[in-house]
Tab-separated table of C-alpha atoms in Angstrom:
chain	number	residue	atom	x	y	z
A	164	VAL	CA	75.117	3.512	27.560
A	165	PRO	CA	76.159	5.170	24.298
A	166	GLY	CA	73.792	7.305	22.335
A	167	LYS	CA	72.268	6.387	18.993
A	168	ILE	CA	74.675	6.002	16.086
A	169	THR	CA	74.061	8.639	13.426
A	170	LYS	CA	74.969	9.289	9.849
A	171	VAL	CA	75.243	5.629	8.936
A	172	THR	CA	76.224	5.313	5.270
A	173	SER	CA	77.139	2.386	3.089
A	174	LYS	CA	78.628	2.006	-0.363
A	175	ASN	CA	79.359	-0.807	-2.733
A	176	VAL	CA	82.924	-2.025	-2.811
A	177	SER	CA	82.230	-5.006	-5.085
A	178	PRO	CA	79.295	-7.277	-5.912
A	179	TYR	CA	80.260	-9.220	-2.792
A	180	SER	CA	81.068	-6.513	-0.243
A	181	LEU	CA	79.873	-3.213	1.255
A	182	GLU	CA	81.657	-0.544	3.252
A	183	VAL	CA	79.693	0.836	6.220
A	184	ASN	CA	80.624	4.148	7.844
A	185	TRP	CA	79.090	6.154	10.671
A	186	SER	CA	79.603	9.021	13.069
A	187	LYS	CA	80.503	8.287	16.664
A	188	PRO	CA	77.726	9.061	19.147
A	189	LEU	CA	77.978	10.822	22.469
A	190	ASP	CA	79.705	8.465	24.826
A	191	ASN	CA	77.831	9.840	27.841
A	192	PHE	CA	81.096	9.985	29.753
A	193	SER	CA	81.777	6.298	29.189
A	194	PRO	CA	84.173	5.422	26.312
A	195	ILE	CA	82.728	3.229	23.543
A	196	ASN	CA	84.467	-0.092	23.472
A	197	ASP	CA	83.175	-1.507	20.144
A	198	TYR	CA	80.446	-1.309	17.575
A	199	THR	CA	78.175	-4.096	16.421
A	200	VAL	CA	77.340	-3.974	12.716
A	201	VAL	CA	74.198	-5.937	11.822
A	202	TRP	CA	73.192	-6.782	8.217
A	203	THR	CA	70.190	-8.717	6.974
A	204	ASN	CA	69.459	-10.256	3.551
A	205	VAL	CA	66.029	-8.845	2.706
A	206	TYR	CA	65.173	-11.805	0.445
A	207	SER	CA	66.245	-14.697	2.647
A	208	GLY	CA	65.881	-13.050	6.067
A	209	GLU	CA	69.355	-14.230	7.075
A	210	GLU	CA	70.847	-11.886	9.712
A	211	LEU	CA	74.557	-11.640	10.473
A	212	GLU	CA	76.625	-9.368	12.674
A	213	ASP	CA	80.202	-8.571	13.533
A	214	ILE	CA	82.208	-6.391	15.900
A	215	SER	CA	84.176	-3.374	14.745
A	216	PRO	CA	86.336	-1.256	17.038
A	217	GLU	CA	85.715	1.829	14.927
A	218	PRO	CA	84.337	2.895	11.556
A	219	PRO	CA	84.467	2.064	8.701
A	220	TYR	CA	83.596	-1.636	8.517
A	221	ASN	CA	83.701	-3.850	5.397
A	222	ILE	CA	80.978	-6.465	5.083
A	223	THR	CA	82.164	-9.311	2.851
A	224	GLY	CA	80.759	-12.578	1.533
A	225	LEU	CA	77.587	-10.971	0.261
A	226	THR	CA	75.485	-11.999	-2.717
A	227	PRO	CA	75.447	-9.761	-5.807
A	228	CYS	CA	72.257	-7.953	-6.816
A	229	THR	CA	70.806	-8.488	-3.334
A	230	THR	CA	69.224	-5.922	-1.004
A	231	TYR	CA	70.523	-5.719	2.570
A	232	THR	CA	69.475	-3.685	5.602
A	233	ILE	CA	72.288	-2.410	7.827
A	234	SER	CA	72.310	-0.973	11.335
A	235	VAL	CA	75.061	-0.136	13.840
A	236	ILE	CA	74.964	-0.339	17.648
A	237	GLY	CA	77.594	1.116	19.956
A	238	TYR	CA	78.304	-0.376	23.381
A	239	ASN	CA	80.481	0.298	26.415
A	240	TYR	CA	80.929	-1.252	29.812
A	241	VAL	CA	77.533	-0.049	30.851
A	242	GLY	CA	75.733	-1.766	27.943
A	243	ASN	CA	74.408	-1.433	24.381
A	244	GLY	CA	73.226	1.842	23.001
A	245	LYS	CA	70.272	2.388	20.722
A	246	PRO	CA	70.490	0.884	17.194
A	247	SER	CA	71.043	3.350	14.415
A	248	ASP	CA	68.423	4.019	11.801
A	249	ILE	CA	68.388	1.222	9.234
A	250	VAL	CA	70.179	1.799	5.938
A	251	THR	CA	69.168	-0.216	2.873
A	252	LEU	CA	71.524	-0.965	-0.011
A	253	THR	CA	71.671	-3.376	-2.947
A	254	THR	CA	74.963	-5.027	-3.792
A	255	GLY	CA	76.486	-4.528	-7.229
A	256	LYS	CA	75.892	-6.548	-10.355
A	257	ASP	CA	78.127	-9.425	-11.328
A	258	VAL	CA	78.597	-11.467	-14.479
A	259	PRO	CA	76.622	-14.723	-14.327
A	260	GLY	CA	77.936	-18.238	-13.931
A	261	LYS	CA	77.575	-21.076	-16.400
A	262	SER	CA	74.219	-21.867	-17.932
A	263	THR	CA	73.386	-25.434	-16.932
A	264	ASN	CA	71.634	-28.471	-18.373
A	265	VAL	CA	72.200	-27.422	-21.965
A	266	ASN	CA	70.091	-29.792	-24.034
A	267	VAL	CA	70.045	-29.981	-27.828
A	268	LYS	CA	67.568	-31.893	-29.967
A	269	ASN	CA	67.225	-32.368	-33.696
A	270	VAL	CA	64.595	-30.622	-35.772
A	271	PRO	CA	65.589	-32.602	-38.901
A	272	PRO	CA	67.399	-32.145	-41.053
A	273	TYR	CA	68.651	-28.546	-41.030
A	274	SER	CA	67.803	-27.261	-37.531
A	275	LEU	CA	68.590	-27.804	-33.869
A	276	GLN	CA	66.630	-26.634	-30.834
A	277	VAL	CA	68.770	-25.606	-27.860
A	278	ASP	CA	67.355	-25.450	-24.333
A	279	TRP	CA	69.059	-24.702	-21.008
A	280	ARG	CA	68.592	-23.534	-17.444
A	281	LEU	CA	69.803	-20.215	-16.134
A	282	PRO	CA	73.007	-20.155	-14.086
A	283	MET	CA	72.736	-21.460	-10.546
A	284	ASP	CA	73.080	-19.085	-7.561
A	285	ASN	CA	72.687	-16.086	-9.804
A	286	PRO	CA	70.377	-13.427	-8.343
A	287	CYS	CA	71.309	-10.815	-10.957
A	288	SER	CA	68.881	-10.435	-13.834
A	289	ILE	CA	69.932	-12.171	-17.031
A	290	THR	CA	69.611	-9.664	-19.861
A	291	SER	CA	70.319	-12.061	-22.726
A	292	TYR	CA	71.912	-15.312	-23.834
A	293	THR	CA	74.280	-15.918	-26.714
A	294	VAL	CA	74.093	-19.351	-28.330
A	295	ILE	CA	77.269	-20.289	-30.224
A	296	TRP	CA	77.521	-23.187	-32.686
A	297	THR	CA	80.432	-24.454	-34.761
A	298	ASN	CA	80.744	-27.122	-37.446
A	299	ILE	CA	83.223	-29.542	-35.850
A	300	SER	CA	84.675	-30.605	-39.192
A	301	GLY	CA	85.611	-27.018	-39.958
A	302	GLY	CA	83.700	-23.831	-40.427
A	303	GLU	CA	83.151	-20.383	-39.017
A	304	GLU	CA	81.709	-19.912	-35.563
A	305	GLU	CA	78.156	-18.588	-35.658
A	306	GLU	CA	75.985	-17.180	-32.915
A	307	GLY	CA	72.507	-15.977	-32.102
A	308	ASN	CA	71.026	-13.949	-29.235
A	309	VAL	CA	67.853	-14.546	-27.268
A	310	THR	CA	66.405	-13.305	-23.991
A	311	GLU	CA	65.253	-16.725	-22.818
A	312	PRO	CA	65.397	-20.371	-23.879
A	313	PRO	CA	64.827	-22.188	-26.163
A	314	TYR	CA	66.743	-21.083	-29.253
A	315	ASN	CA	66.320	-22.591	-32.722
A	316	ILE	CA	69.415	-22.839	-34.888
A	317	THR	CA	68.488	-23.034	-38.573
A	318	GLY	CA	70.288	-23.242	-41.898
A	319	LEU	CA	72.555	-26.104	-40.827
A	320	THR	CA	73.954	-28.903	-42.959
A	321	ALA	CA	72.367	-32.347	-42.597
A	322	CYS	CA	74.419	-35.226	-41.140
A	323	THR	CA	76.992	-32.813	-39.713
A	324	ASP	CA	78.533	-32.658	-36.219
A	325	TYR	CA	78.112	-29.361	-34.386
A	326	THR	CA	79.285	-28.150	-30.981
A	327	ILE	CA	76.949	-25.793	-29.072
A	328	THR	CA	77.735	-23.444	-26.166
A	329	VAL	CA	75.517	-20.995	-24.251
A	330	ILE	CA	76.737	-17.798	-22.548
A	331	ALA	CA	74.496	-15.811	-20.180
A	332	TYR	CA	74.763	-12.017	-19.894
A	333	THR	CA	73.873	-9.538	-17.168
A	334	GLU	CA	74.308	-5.771	-17.377
A	335	LYS	CA	77.808	-6.419	-16.067
A	336	GLY	CA	78.742	-8.504	-19.101
A	337	PRO	CA	79.117	-12.121	-20.257
A	338	GLY	CA	79.381	-15.010	-17.851
A	339	THR	CA	81.282	-18.276	-18.057
A	340	PRO	CA	80.454	-20.332	-21.180
A	341	SER	CA	78.393	-23.447	-20.545
A	342	ASP	CA	79.824	-26.893	-21.040
A	343	SER	CA	79.797	-27.679	-24.757
A	344	VAL	CA	77.242	-30.094	-26.185
A	345	ASN	CA	77.906	-31.994	-29.419
A	346	LEU	CA	75.138	-33.194	-31.715
A	347	THR	CA	74.779	-34.450	-35.276
A	348	THR	CA	72.037	-32.976	-37.447
A	349	GLY	CA	69.420	-35.282	-38.936
A	350	ASN	CA	69.613	-37.364	-42.085
A	351	GLU	CA	68.123	-36.271	-45.403
A	352	VAL	CA	67.514	-37.804	-48.789
A	353	PRO	CA	70.323	-37.057	-51.247
A	354	GLY	CA	70.300	-34.856	-54.308
A	355	LYS	CA	70.866	-35.937	-57.882
A	356	SER	CA	73.792	-38.151	-58.803
A	357	ASN	CA	76.014	-36.242	-61.203
A	358	ASN	CA	77.943	-36.836	-64.401
A	359	VAL	CA	76.231	-40.082	-65.334
A	360	THR	CA	78.289	-41.495	-68.196
A	361	ILE	CA	78.148	-44.695	-70.207
A	362	LYS	CA	81.275	-46.698	-70.944
A	363	SER	CA	82.125	-50.016	-72.573
A	364	ILE	CA	79.023	-50.236	-74.747
A	365	THR	CA	78.632	-53.638	-76.431
A	366	PRO	CA	75.644	-55.121	-78.250
A	367	HIS	CA	74.392	-56.714	-75.026
A	368	SER	CA	75.930	-54.783	-72.112
A	369	LEU	CA	77.149	-51.428	-70.901
A	370	GLU	CA	78.980	-49.933	-67.924
A	371	VAL	CA	77.511	-46.952	-66.059
A	372	GLU	CA	79.682	-44.455	-64.128
A	373	TRP	CA	78.576	-41.453	-62.029
A	374	ASN	CA	79.599	-39.062	-59.258
A	375	GLN	CA	77.818	-38.881	-55.935
A	376	PRO	CA	75.382	-35.984	-55.332
A	377	LEU	CA	76.909	-32.557	-54.744
A	378	ASP	CA	76.666	-30.883	-51.320
A	379	ASN	CA	75.591	-34.126	-49.702
A	380	ALA	CA	77.003	-34.637	-46.211
A	381	CYS	CA	74.928	-37.731	-45.441
A	382	SER	CA	76.354	-41.164	-46.167
A	383	ILE	CA	75.116	-42.772	-49.363
A	384	THR	CA	73.950	-46.295	-48.509
A	385	SER	CA	73.275	-47.481	-52.065
A	386	TYR	CA	72.483	-46.540	-55.654
A	387	THR	CA	69.748	-47.891	-57.905
A	388	VAL	CA	70.556	-47.911	-61.619
A	389	ILE	CA	67.503	-48.039	-63.895
A	390	CYS	CA	67.813	-49.105	-67.533
A	391	ALA	CA	64.613	-48.590	-69.527
A	392	ASP	CA	64.023	-49.701	-73.109
A	393	SER	CA	63.002	-46.495	-74.891
A	394	SER	CA	60.519	-48.415	-77.022
A	395	GLY	CA	58.558	-49.318	-73.906
A	396	GLY	CA	60.073	-52.693	-73.140
A	397	ALA	CA	60.883	-54.121	-69.742
A	398	GLU	CA	62.712	-51.938	-67.224
A	399	GLN	CA	65.838	-53.365	-65.638
A	400	LYS	CA	67.009	-52.269	-62.164
A	401	GLY	CA	70.181	-52.998	-60.254
A	402	ASN	CA	71.535	-51.968	-56.855
A	403	VAL	CA	75.135	-51.201	-55.978
A	404	THR	CA	76.945	-49.422	-53.131
A	405	GLU	CA	79.292	-47.498	-55.409
A	406	PRO	CA	79.965	-46.957	-59.124
A	407	PRO	CA	80.455	-48.415	-61.671
A	408	TYR	CA	77.544	-50.727	-62.477
A	409	ASN	CA	77.469	-53.229	-65.342
A	410	ILE	CA	74.155	-53.825	-67.091
A	411	THR	CA	73.932	-57.074	-69.057
A	412	GLY	CA	71.310	-58.957	-71.054
A	413	LEU	CA	70.514	-56.024	-73.323
A	414	THR	CA	69.346	-56.158	-76.920
A	415	ALA	CA	71.716	-54.970	-79.627
A	416	CYS	CA	70.932	-51.809	-81.618
A	417	THR	CA	68.319	-50.747	-79.059
A	418	ASP	CA	67.743	-47.325	-77.482
A	419	TYR	CA	67.918	-47.277	-73.689
A	420	THR	CA	67.495	-44.578	-71.047
A	421	ILE	CA	69.731	-44.789	-67.967
A	422	THR	CA	68.896	-43.130	-64.631
A	423	VAL	CA	70.715	-43.322	-61.277
A	424	ILE	CA	69.070	-42.762	-57.867
A	425	ALA	CA	71.150	-42.357	-54.689
A	426	TYR	CA	69.861	-43.541	-51.298
A	427	THR	CA	70.636	-42.543	-47.715
A	428	GLU	CA	69.088	-44.028	-44.587
A	429	LYS	CA	66.347	-41.435	-45.052
A	430	GLY	CA	65.344	-42.852	-48.431
A	431	PRO	CA	65.765	-42.244	-52.180
A	432	GLY	CA	66.975	-38.939	-53.547
A	433	THR	CA	66.169	-37.095	-56.758
A	434	PRO	CA	66.751	-39.192	-59.898
A	435	SER	CA	69.745	-38.148	-61.963
A	436	ASP	CA	69.370	-36.556	-65.352
A	437	SER	CA	68.645	-39.351	-67.821
A	438	VAL	CA	71.265	-40.499	-70.303
A	439	ASN	CA	70.144	-41.957	-73.632
A	440	LEU	CA	72.208	-44.425	-75.654
A	441	THR	CA	71.990	-47.130	-78.260
A	442	THR	CA	73.619	-50.502	-77.697
A	443	GLY	CA	76.225	-51.701	-80.155
A	444	ASN	CA	75.672	-53.338	-83.512
A	445	GLU	CA	76.025	-57.078	-84.095
A	446	VAL	CA	75.939	-59.476	-87.009
A	447	PRO	CA	72.461	-60.840	-87.728
A	448	GLY	CA	71.155	-64.357	-87.329
A	449	LYS	CA	69.911	-66.642	-90.070
A	450	SER	CA	67.442	-65.409	-92.654
A	451	ASN	CA	64.272	-67.464	-92.288
A	452	ASN	CA	61.735	-69.180	-94.497
A	453	VAL	CA	63.810	-69.098	-97.670
A	454	THR	CA	61.432	-70.121	-100.468
A	455	ILE	CA	61.722	-70.407	-104.242
A	456	LYS	CA	59.016	-69.022	-106.479
A	457	SER	CA	58.450	-68.568	-110.230
A	458	ILE	CA	60.807	-71.314	-111.319
A	459	THR	CA	61.509	-71.313	-115.103
A	460	PRO	CA	64.120	-73.280	-117.084
A	461	HIS	CA	66.574	-70.390	-116.783
A	462	SER	CA	65.519	-68.333	-113.744
A	463	LEU	CA	63.952	-68.387	-110.334
A	464	GLU	CA	62.740	-65.929	-107.688
A	465	VAL	CA	63.943	-66.242	-104.077
A	466	GLU	CA	61.878	-65.002	-101.101
A	467	TRP	CA	62.826	-64.990	-97.366
A	468	ASN	CA	62.085	-63.385	-94.049
A	469	GLN	CA	64.633	-61.342	-92.123
A	470	PRO	CA	66.392	-62.972	-89.131
A	471	LEU	CA	64.358	-63.423	-85.978
A	472	ASP	CA	65.142	-61.376	-82.834
A	473	ASN	CA	67.282	-58.969	-84.772
A	474	ALA	CA	67.009	-55.351	-83.677
A	475	CYS	CA	69.900	-54.111	-85.801
A	476	SER	CA	69.171	-52.734	-89.258
A	477	ILE	CA	69.826	-55.105	-92.135
A	478	THR	CA	71.956	-53.246	-94.662
A	479	SER	CA	71.858	-55.907	-97.404
A	480	TYR	CA	71.403	-59.557	-98.297
A	481	THR	CA	73.650	-61.773	-100.376
A	482	VAL	CA	71.878	-64.551	-102.292
A	483	ILE	CA	74.150	-67.439	-103.345
A	484	CYS	CA	73.084	-69.857	-106.069
A	485	ALA	CA	75.422	-72.872	-106.379
A	486	ASP	CA	75.283	-75.559	-109.085
A	487	SER	CA	74.978	-78.815	-107.131
A	488	SER	CA	77.206	-80.604	-109.658
A	489	GLY	CA	80.087	-78.305	-108.769
A	490	GLY	CA	79.623	-75.707	-111.435
A	491	ALA	CA	80.042	-71.983	-111.122
A	492	GLU	CA	78.556	-70.186	-108.072
A	493	GLN	CA	76.398	-67.127	-108.708
A	494	LYS	CA	76.025	-64.338	-106.120
A	495	GLY	CA	73.760	-61.349	-106.000
A	496	ASN	CA	73.186	-58.520	-103.524
A	497	VAL	CA	69.902	-56.885	-102.651
A	498	THR	CA	68.619	-54.690	-99.818
A	499	GLU	CA	65.377	-56.600	-99.409
A	500	PRO	CA	63.571	-59.657	-100.796
A	501	PRO	CA	62.733	-60.957	-103.354
A	502	TYR	CA	65.760	-61.620	-105.559
A	503	ASN	CA	65.611	-62.874	-109.173
A	504	ILE	CA	68.343	-65.240	-110.330
A	505	THR	CA	68.723	-65.524	-114.131
A	506	GLY	CA	71.035	-67.271	-116.596
A	507	LEU	CA	70.503	-70.691	-115.097
A	508	THR	CA	70.766	-74.015	-116.937
A	509	ALA	CA	67.587	-75.994	-117.475
A	510	CYS	CA	67.166	-79.301	-115.671
A	511	THR	CA	70.007	-78.520	-113.261
A	512	ASP	CA	70.084	-78.846	-109.459
A	513	TYR	CA	70.914	-75.667	-107.575
A	514	THR	CA	71.445	-74.849	-103.886
A	515	ILE	CA	70.183	-71.453	-102.719
A	516	THR	CA	71.557	-69.712	-99.579
A	517	VAL	CA	70.762	-66.248	-98.177
A	518	ILE	CA	73.117	-64.260	-95.872
A	519	ALA	CA	71.936	-61.096	-94.101
A	520	TYR	CA	74.326	-58.188	-93.366
A	521	THR	CA	74.363	-55.418	-90.797
A	522	GLU	CA	77.005	-52.714	-90.430
A	523	LYS	CA	78.826	-55.190	-88.187
A	524	GLY	CA	79.157	-57.724	-91.010
A	525	PRO	CA	77.590	-60.925	-92.386
A	526	GLY	CA	75.343	-63.091	-90.306
A	527	THR	CA	74.804	-66.821	-90.228
A	528	PRO	CA	73.947	-68.282	-93.708
């Protein structure tokens, strides 16, 4: 039989193959027919062998980053020789495969937590992972590095679609990117509605316009418009899905404060800056409780109360004294009661009427 194989050496050809070389032994006067190369996976215990007519021999189909033991046996027609001394070698490093089971969950409203499993069938040590995320609607690609899962992505925009990919690294370099996962960040309450303006002011109504909150990616579900009487009267609220909003049933010449609050599914946002205004002027109603005092043959004094439910300032009153027999009509203006009418005729019937004025004009007599 042949002698023991000597000077067995092996070297890496690739992460998946080794080249084995050796020196031929003494044939003991019987030519060596073939060599048996035996290799064993140290981790799994799997043993394989193959025949080689002469050195060197390439072992293929190996696993990267795995330790193997190798021995060589020569044989001839007489039989097998002694196995060579065992040689141990670890295959080369390879880039990893795809990270699997990438799972993303919301940490509302500005963060996402990414989890995953390391690539399958990858015996090489993972040195790091790169997590890549991109705003689907447009934006720069961003990334972060971590040595193991999970990874928290922060500083995102609420209610925005992102795509997330994970790439594993070994010392050899980056592996295949994982399958992408898409997720929408959580909802948030909106900011302040902007540019609240008042249009079409009348004595009893007004129209409110505004712009939706800035930097708000979440859908606005509704707006609440609040109209508060600055003097402490009743507060009026109305809901609408978009501007403008018409407020009715107001009191003329009255100060109001208008505020707009935007809502998302998460709830109400910050109230807008308040806008103050005064409703329009209107003509007054009837002066009340007109009474005559201090009647003399040639004069009289007229008293009255200002119109009821009149918030607008009375600028003046006109008092009309008409001779019931069709004589001359006498008029006088005054800013407040009473008013003295003189130059009358004794024993004569007169009709007295009072008309209040605002800046809008005369009211009802």
